[in-house]
Amino acid sequence: MAVAASQGKALPKLMVWLILFVSATYVVYTLKLVSSSHSACDEDMFVNPHKSVHLVEPLNDTVSSFESAASTALHQLDKLEEESDKTGLEHIVFGIAASAKLWNKRKEYIKLWWKPEKKMRGIVWLDSPVKTYKNESDKLPQLRISGDTSRFAYKNKQGHRSAIRISRIVSETLRMGELENVRWFVMGDDDTVFVTDNLVRILNKYDHNQYYYIGSLSESHLQNIYFSYGMAYGGGGFAISYPLAKALEKIQDRCIQRYPGLYGSDDRMQACMAELGVPLTKELGFHQCSVEKGGSGVWLYDVYGNLFGLLAAHPVTPLVTLHHLDVVEPIFPNVTRVQALQRLKIPMELDSRVLCSNRFATTRKTAKMESNRNRTVSEYTRHRVPHPLCKWKMADPTQIDRVEVFKKPDPQLWDRVSKILTHLTVLHIVSKTLSA
């Protein structure tokens, strides 16, 4: 809100300066014209009455200077308007699904990414009251208790009726009112870790005035077969534009009543989106990494054990979320899960654009910014664990113990990548068309 207000005040100031500049230019030009005319009359006019006074070149020079300065000012004005229209964290409201039973443990995950200094807004929706501490009030979103859902039928024998409560979080948040300048509602669980800068980058690709339901699938083919390939998995997080959230709130309770046999909150949300005619917009940076109980009573894992393979082969897109980190190994060895994520925060804050390309393959010793050279420096040491014997047809990489990575920040990285991928797709379609 403060950012939007300051940007709003900057526009009138820039217009005032532009008007003052034009006025000053006009005054200077007028004085120069008068002075030139007076001088010409005194010195030459009566000596040589046929000699004309040439004012065209000074006039052209002055006009040219004025046009250049005005063009620069207008360009700055356009740039400021464009910047002011970009989505920021202040335009997002987070809805976090949480359980009182697990709150003391899971709140540590939220503390890792919640940024009260950035004026972030959000609510943690719990199933029952929890003990709160004064020293945590500025480290977490506000806490609320979800509304009663006993009037809604739930008939899935494999699931839990808390799915109804969780599916209504966006609507409950919207009904609170007093939410100004909101463009997006973003859902996640209490063990979802958001890379908020990358989330903002993703949302800026889309028009928040239109209906958008943005998220991603499970990393598991079995999960997607069992549930859906057209559903945003809630633990991985998903985003709903404000107009769509308003439309959802109007029909959601009736919609939920029509699907008592569905398993979770994710598929209930997808069912309501289908009724509104809004398909899933897939963004592969949202990661479910979850575990669910299938229809046969078998626990279905999206990802389990070591996340190295997933993160090393990450799609060409910014990393937005990680989820259910309780059921996977810490992303750095020899530390707890929370400690590993705290270590990840360092490169996340330095340059979150390339977070996934760091590969997480080793123990990160240091990560810092060299301001004098405008580059980040990361140092890694190899985490030695037993591996099967491999006969290399090259120099044995297992002899490498330490790696240093130097990188200059690149704000336009993903814009260029997106354009390259678009061109490659067009070339592929053209080649297939020609070969056919």
XYZ file of C-alpha atoms in Angstrom:
436
model
C 0.000 0.000 0.000
C 2.862 2.390 0.923
C 4.703 1.584 -2.313
C 1.580 2.194 -4.395
C 0.946 5.481 -2.589
C 4.514 6.744 -3.114
C 4.361 5.835 -6.799
C 1.028 7.617 -7.096
C 2.537 10.780 -5.601
C 5.555 10.595 -7.927
C 3.463 10.958 -11.103
C 2.065 14.464 -10.311
C 5.569 15.587 -9.230
C 7.045 14.477 -12.536
C 4.289 16.304 -14.440
C 5.008 19.493 -12.434
C 8.704 19.268 -13.250
C 7.869 18.710 -16.930
C 5.653 21.818 -16.987
C 8.350 23.871 -15.199
C 10.949 22.652 -17.700
C 8.781 23.622 -20.679
C 8.078 27.035 -19.132
C 11.752 27.678 -18.392
C 12.733 26.637 -21.917
C 10.140 29.022 -23.348
C 11.406 31.941 -21.236
C 15.065 31.299 -22.160
C 14.203 30.990 -25.845
C 12.173 34.236 -25.775
C 15.014 36.171 -24.094
C 17.499 34.743 -26.578
C 15.260 35.707 -29.499
C 14.809 39.253 -28.204
C 18.521 39.603 -27.569
C 19.458 38.306 -31.020
C 16.933 40.579 -32.735
C 18.086 43.641 -30.784
C 21.738 43.024 -31.569
C 21.044 42.515 -35.237
C 19.045 45.743 -35.462
C 21.715 47.847 -33.710
C 24.679 46.616 -35.646
C 23.577 45.663 -39.141
C 20.058 46.603 -39.994
C 20.649 50.262 -40.775
C 24.102 49.707 -42.333
C 22.780 47.089 -44.715
C 18.975 47.297 -44.945
C 18.880 44.373 -47.367
C 20.588 41.963 -44.969
C 18.168 39.579 -43.334
C 18.438 38.301 -39.756
C 18.748 34.458 -39.738
C 16.888 33.004 -36.781
C 16.154 29.591 -38.272
C 19.243 27.751 -36.988
C 19.035 28.992 -33.361
C 15.312 28.250 -33.440
C 15.912 24.714 -34.733
C 18.617 24.098 -32.129
C 16.359 25.285 -29.317
C 13.393 23.253 -30.540
C 15.609 20.208 -30.971
C 16.933 20.540 -27.415
C 13.424 20.992 -26.111
C 12.131 17.936 -27.996
C 15.011 15.819 -26.704
C 14.459 16.876 -23.098
C 10.687 16.470 -23.381
C 11.129 13.018 -24.921
C 13.389 12.007 -22.035
C 10.893 13.295 -19.473
C 7.984 11.501 -21.163
C 10.043 8.291 -21.346
C 10.701 8.549 -17.613
C 6.994 9.135 -17.039
C 6.061 6.048 -19.089
C 8.670 3.985 -17.253
C 7.358 5.139 -13.879
C 3.777 4.300 -14.885
C 4.921 0.863 -16.082
C 6.782 0.219 -12.820
C 3.802 1.364 -10.767
C 1.571 -1.107 -12.612
C 3.765 -4.124 -11.858
C 2.515 -6.651 -9.327
C 4.431 -6.698 -6.047
C 4.143 -8.510 -2.738
C 1.839 -5.734 -1.560
C -0.743 -6.890 -4.133
C -0.842 -10.498 -2.881
C -2.839 -11.980 0.009
C -1.685 -15.390 1.241
C -4.062 -17.997 2.656
C -2.198 -20.659 4.635
C -3.880 -23.925 5.664
C -2.630 -25.113 9.045
C -3.322 -27.688 11.724
C -3.221 -26.861 15.440
C -1.682 -30.277 16.128
C 1.380 -29.555 13.969
C 1.548 -25.780 14.409
C 4.551 -25.583 16.771
C 6.688 -27.418 14.226
C 5.278 -26.119 10.967
C 5.336 -22.424 11.908
C 9.135 -22.551 11.613
C 8.745 -23.117 7.866
C 6.539 -20.019 7.530
C 9.068 -17.868 9.411
C 11.635 -18.711 6.717
C 9.765 -16.928 3.918
C 7.353 -14.526 5.606
C 8.545 -10.898 5.163
C 6.626 -8.453 7.368
C 9.082 -5.699 6.419
C 7.796 -6.007 2.829
C 4.209 -5.320 4.003
C 3.132 -8.860 3.151
C -0.487 -9.729 3.885
C -1.891 -13.110 4.741
C -3.810 -15.291 7.176
C -3.057 -18.674 8.678
C -6.341 -20.601 8.944
C -6.330 -23.157 11.783
C -8.792 -25.844 12.835
C -8.602 -24.867 16.527
C -6.895 -22.239 18.737
C -3.149 -22.461 19.445
C -0.871 -20.887 22.000
C 0.702 -17.658 20.743
C 3.835 -15.802 21.812
C 4.447 -12.045 21.751
C 7.947 -12.399 20.307
C 6.470 -14.172 17.250
C 3.748 -11.682 16.398
C 5.924 -9.855 13.845
C 7.344 -13.066 12.338
C 4.099 -14.733 11.264
C 0.831 -13.812 9.512
C -2.254 -13.281 11.644
C -3.993 -16.428 12.879
C -7.700 -17.207 12.375
C -9.970 -20.157 13.064
C -11.787 -21.572 10.051
C -15.572 -21.448 9.978
C -17.790 -24.412 10.831
C -18.159 -26.877 7.931
C -20.396 -29.477 9.604
C -23.255 -28.642 7.214
C -21.225 -29.938 4.268
C -21.365 -33.642 3.440
C -18.086 -35.621 3.184
C -18.277 -39.206 1.919
C -14.727 -40.151 0.923
C -13.609 -43.037 3.162
C -9.920 -42.559 2.376
C -9.702 -38.850 3.149
C -10.460 -36.397 5.923
C -13.227 -33.818 6.064
C -10.680 -31.082 6.865
C -10.412 -30.900 3.059
C -13.676 -28.927 3.038
C -12.321 -26.384 5.518
C -9.104 -25.933 3.537
C -10.876 -25.596 0.188
C -12.852 -22.609 1.542
C -9.816 -20.574 2.663
C -9.780 -18.214 -0.314
C -13.505 -17.505 0.069
C -13.194 -17.007 3.834
C -10.292 -14.624 3.346
C -12.247 -12.631 0.768
C -15.291 -12.399 3.048
C -13.226 -10.666 5.725
C -13.368 -7.480 3.670
C -11.029 -4.516 4.194
C -8.655 -5.871 1.556
C -7.572 -2.973 -0.634
C -5.399 -3.124 -3.735
C -5.497 -6.936 -3.955
C -4.629 -8.588 -7.260
C -3.971 -12.199 -6.285
C -4.863 -14.722 -3.611
C -2.139 -17.334 -3.110
C -2.851 -20.602 -1.298
C -0.373 -22.884 0.439
C 0.061 -25.195 3.425
C 1.863 -24.499 6.676
C 4.789 -26.582 5.367
C 4.920 -24.850 1.988
C 8.047 -22.735 1.515
C 7.592 -19.875 -0.972
C 10.361 -18.152 -2.913
C 8.388 -14.922 -2.898
C 10.502 -12.962 -5.398
C 10.030 -15.713 -7.966
C 6.315 -15.894 -7.164
C 6.033 -12.192 -8.020
C 7.975 -12.761 -11.255
C 5.553 -15.484 -12.295
C 2.412 -13.495 -11.468
C 3.672 -10.493 -13.440
C 3.311 -12.589 -16.578
C -0.478 -12.532 -16.247
C -3.262 -9.940 -16.293
C -4.726 -9.922 -12.795
C -7.958 -8.422 -14.146
C -8.766 -11.678 -15.946
C -9.724 -15.103 -14.550
C -6.557 -17.054 -13.738
C -6.057 -20.276 -11.765
C -2.280 -20.854 -11.680
C -0.393 -23.805 -10.243
C 1.212 -27.094 -11.142
C 0.789 -30.856 -11.149
C 2.341 -33.488 -8.940
C 5.862 -34.680 -9.738
C 4.434 -38.221 -9.633
C 2.745 -39.759 -12.675
C 0.786 -42.087 -10.344
C -0.522 -39.156 -8.323
C -1.666 -37.363 -11.461
C -3.404 -40.492 -12.754
C -5.155 -41.075 -9.435
C -6.240 -37.438 -8.973
C -5.928 -35.243 -12.058
C -3.591 -33.814 -14.653
C -5.664 -30.626 -14.751
C -5.554 -29.761 -11.060
C -3.290 -27.426 -9.105
C -1.952 -29.395 -6.155
C -2.614 -27.211 -3.139
C 0.427 -28.080 -1.065
C 2.642 -26.857 -3.867
C 0.707 -23.605 -3.792
C -1.526 -21.971 -6.366
C -2.678 -18.478 -7.269
C -6.151 -17.153 -8.081
C -6.717 -13.700 -9.575
C -8.940 -11.352 -7.606
C -11.876 -11.342 -10.083
C -11.842 -15.138 -10.131
C -11.751 -15.270 -6.322
C -14.859 -13.065 -6.209
C -16.662 -15.339 -8.688
C -15.564 -18.422 -6.727
C -16.843 -17.035 -3.425
C -20.328 -16.621 -4.860
C -20.719 -20.257 -5.912
C -18.264 -22.254 -3.796
C -20.508 -23.423 -0.967
C -23.108 -24.721 -3.405
C -20.346 -26.253 -5.521
C -18.844 -28.109 -2.553
C -22.220 -29.631 -1.724
C -22.335 -31.211 -5.181
C -19.094 -33.176 -4.715
C -19.163 -34.946 -1.316
C -17.197 -37.931 -2.662
C -14.043 -36.030 -3.609
C -10.877 -36.691 -1.625
C -9.127 -33.404 -0.883
C -9.282 -29.643 -1.027
C -7.374 -29.551 -4.327
C -9.945 -31.533 -6.319
C -12.817 -29.598 -4.753
C -11.176 -26.388 -5.891
C -10.671 -27.810 -9.378
C -14.326 -28.915 -9.539
C -15.481 -25.370 -8.783
C -13.037 -23.939 -11.324
C -14.486 -26.315 -13.921
C -17.984 -25.049 -13.146
C -16.695 -21.507 -13.714
C -15.076 -22.596 -16.979
C -11.526 -21.749 -15.868
C -8.754 -24.227 -16.753
C -5.478 -24.606 -14.900
C -2.621 -22.406 -16.106
C 0.463 -24.527 -15.446
C 3.603 -23.021 -13.947
C 6.184 -25.705 -13.231
C 7.950 -23.765 -10.473
C 5.240 -24.803 -7.969
C 6.281 -28.107 -6.358
C 3.969 -30.479 -4.525
C 6.604 -32.972 -3.221
C 3.710 -34.496 -1.270
C 2.354 -37.712 0.163
C -1.273 -38.831 -0.042
C -3.194 -41.980 0.787
C -4.547 -43.637 -2.345
C -7.797 -45.483 -2.856
C -6.208 -48.843 -2.085
C -4.976 -47.578 1.268
C -1.397 -47.304 -0.021
C 0.492 -44.098 0.653
C 1.355 -42.393 -2.631
C 4.471 -40.229 -2.565
C 5.106 -37.524 -5.142
C 8.772 -37.387 -4.160
C 10.537 -39.064 -1.278
C 14.067 -39.515 -0.011
C 16.617 -37.265 -1.702
C 15.407 -34.267 -3.730
C 18.654 -33.963 -5.672
C 17.314 -35.504 -8.878
C 14.251 -33.246 -8.946
C 16.182 -30.058 -8.266
C 19.109 -30.895 -10.556
C 16.695 -31.532 -13.446
C 14.453 -28.583 -12.589
C 12.341 -27.189 -15.464
C 13.571 -24.006 -17.131
C 11.526 -21.784 -14.868
C 11.982 -19.980 -11.528
C 11.640 -22.135 -8.402
C 8.483 -20.888 -6.628
C 7.661 -23.421 -3.879
C 8.717 -26.584 -2.091
C 6.285 -28.631 -0.018
C 6.135 -31.469 2.511
C 9.768 -31.184 3.446
C 9.066 -33.332 6.521
C 9.016 -36.484 4.371
C 12.184 -35.840 2.367
C 15.817 -35.569 3.363
C 17.208 -32.099 4.208
C 18.314 -30.354 1.011
C 21.773 -29.891 2.562
C 23.481 -32.763 4.394
C 24.292 -33.044 8.104
C 21.791 -30.417 9.264
C 18.102 -30.377 10.191
C 15.447 -29.528 7.586
C 14.900 -26.039 8.971
C 18.653 -25.392 9.184
C 19.032 -26.518 5.572
C 16.317 -24.099 4.461
C 17.886 -21.286 6.489
C 21.081 -21.927 4.558
C 19.093 -21.805 1.320
C 17.771 -18.358 2.285
C 21.217 -16.823 1.685
C 21.364 -17.455 -2.092
C 17.584 -16.957 -2.233
C 18.028 -13.371 -1.063
C 21.125 -12.776 -3.202
C 19.650 -13.929 -6.524
C 16.532 -16.089 -6.418
C 16.308 -16.173 -10.230
C 18.916 -18.929 -10.499
C 18.111 -20.742 -7.272
C 17.339 -24.073 -8.908
C 20.471 -24.045 -11.062
C 22.706 -24.229 -7.978
C 21.803 -27.945 -8.019
C 22.007 -28.521 -4.255
C 24.549 -31.228 -5.010
C 26.991 -30.335 -2.288
C 27.399 -28.603 1.027
C 27.259 -24.852 0.467
C 29.955 -23.260 2.608
C 29.489 -19.616 1.679
C 27.370 -17.393 -0.509
C 27.896 -13.662 -0.693
C 27.630 -10.580 -2.894
C 30.764 -8.800 -4.131
C 29.321 -5.321 -4.561
C 32.489 -3.833 -6.041
C 32.342 -6.378 -8.881
C 28.542 -6.710 -9.018
C 28.570 -10.493 -8.764
C 27.577 -13.276 -6.403
C 30.102 -15.798 -5.157
C 29.120 -19.268 -3.961
C 31.503 -21.878 -2.621
C 30.624 -25.579 -2.446
C 32.404 -28.571 -0.956
C 31.619 -32.119 -1.969
C 29.494 -34.238 0.345
C 31.242 -37.607 0.221
C 28.942 -40.619 0.318
C 29.490 -44.111 -1.143
C 28.587 -44.502 -4.804
C 28.696 -47.509 -7.157
C 31.936 -47.889 -9.069
C 31.733 -46.018 -12.388
C 34.193 -46.294 -15.292
C 34.465 -42.789 -16.704
C 35.448 -42.073 -20.312
C 36.783 -38.714 -19.147
C 38.640 -37.279 -16.188
C 37.157 -38.706 -12.987
C 34.883 -35.965 -11.523
C 34.958 -37.634 -8.098
C 38.403 -36.077 -7.634
C 36.806 -32.624 -7.419
C 36.280 -31.562 -3.819
C 35.546 -27.834 -4.068
C 33.735 -25.610 -6.559
C 33.403 -21.820 -6.680
C 30.651 -20.180 -8.749
C 30.843 -16.542 -9.824
C 27.767 -14.950 -11.358
C 26.560 -11.483 -12.258
C 22.886 -10.763 -11.459
C 20.717 -10.883 -14.578
C 17.258 -9.290 -14.102
C 16.167 -10.239 -17.639
C 17.254 -13.890 -17.395
C 13.836 -15.541 -17.509
C 12.484 -13.079 -20.098
C 15.209 -14.132 -22.517
C 14.770 -17.816 -21.688
C 11.033 -17.540 -22.350
C 11.660 -15.889 -25.735
C 14.218 -18.555 -26.690
C 11.807 -21.349 -25.771
C 9.054 -19.656 -27.787
C 11.311 -19.420 -30.846
C 12.358 -23.071 -30.483
C 8.707 -24.122 -30.250
C 7.850 -22.166 -33.411
C 10.818 -23.697 -35.245
C 9.749 -27.168 -34.143
C 6.187 -26.622 -35.395
C 7.440 -25.201 -38.704
C 9.855 -28.113 -39.232
C 7.103 -30.652 -38.504
C 4.752 -28.846 -40.878
C 7.349 -28.779 -43.668
C 8.288 -32.447 -43.171
C 4.605 -33.418 -43.335
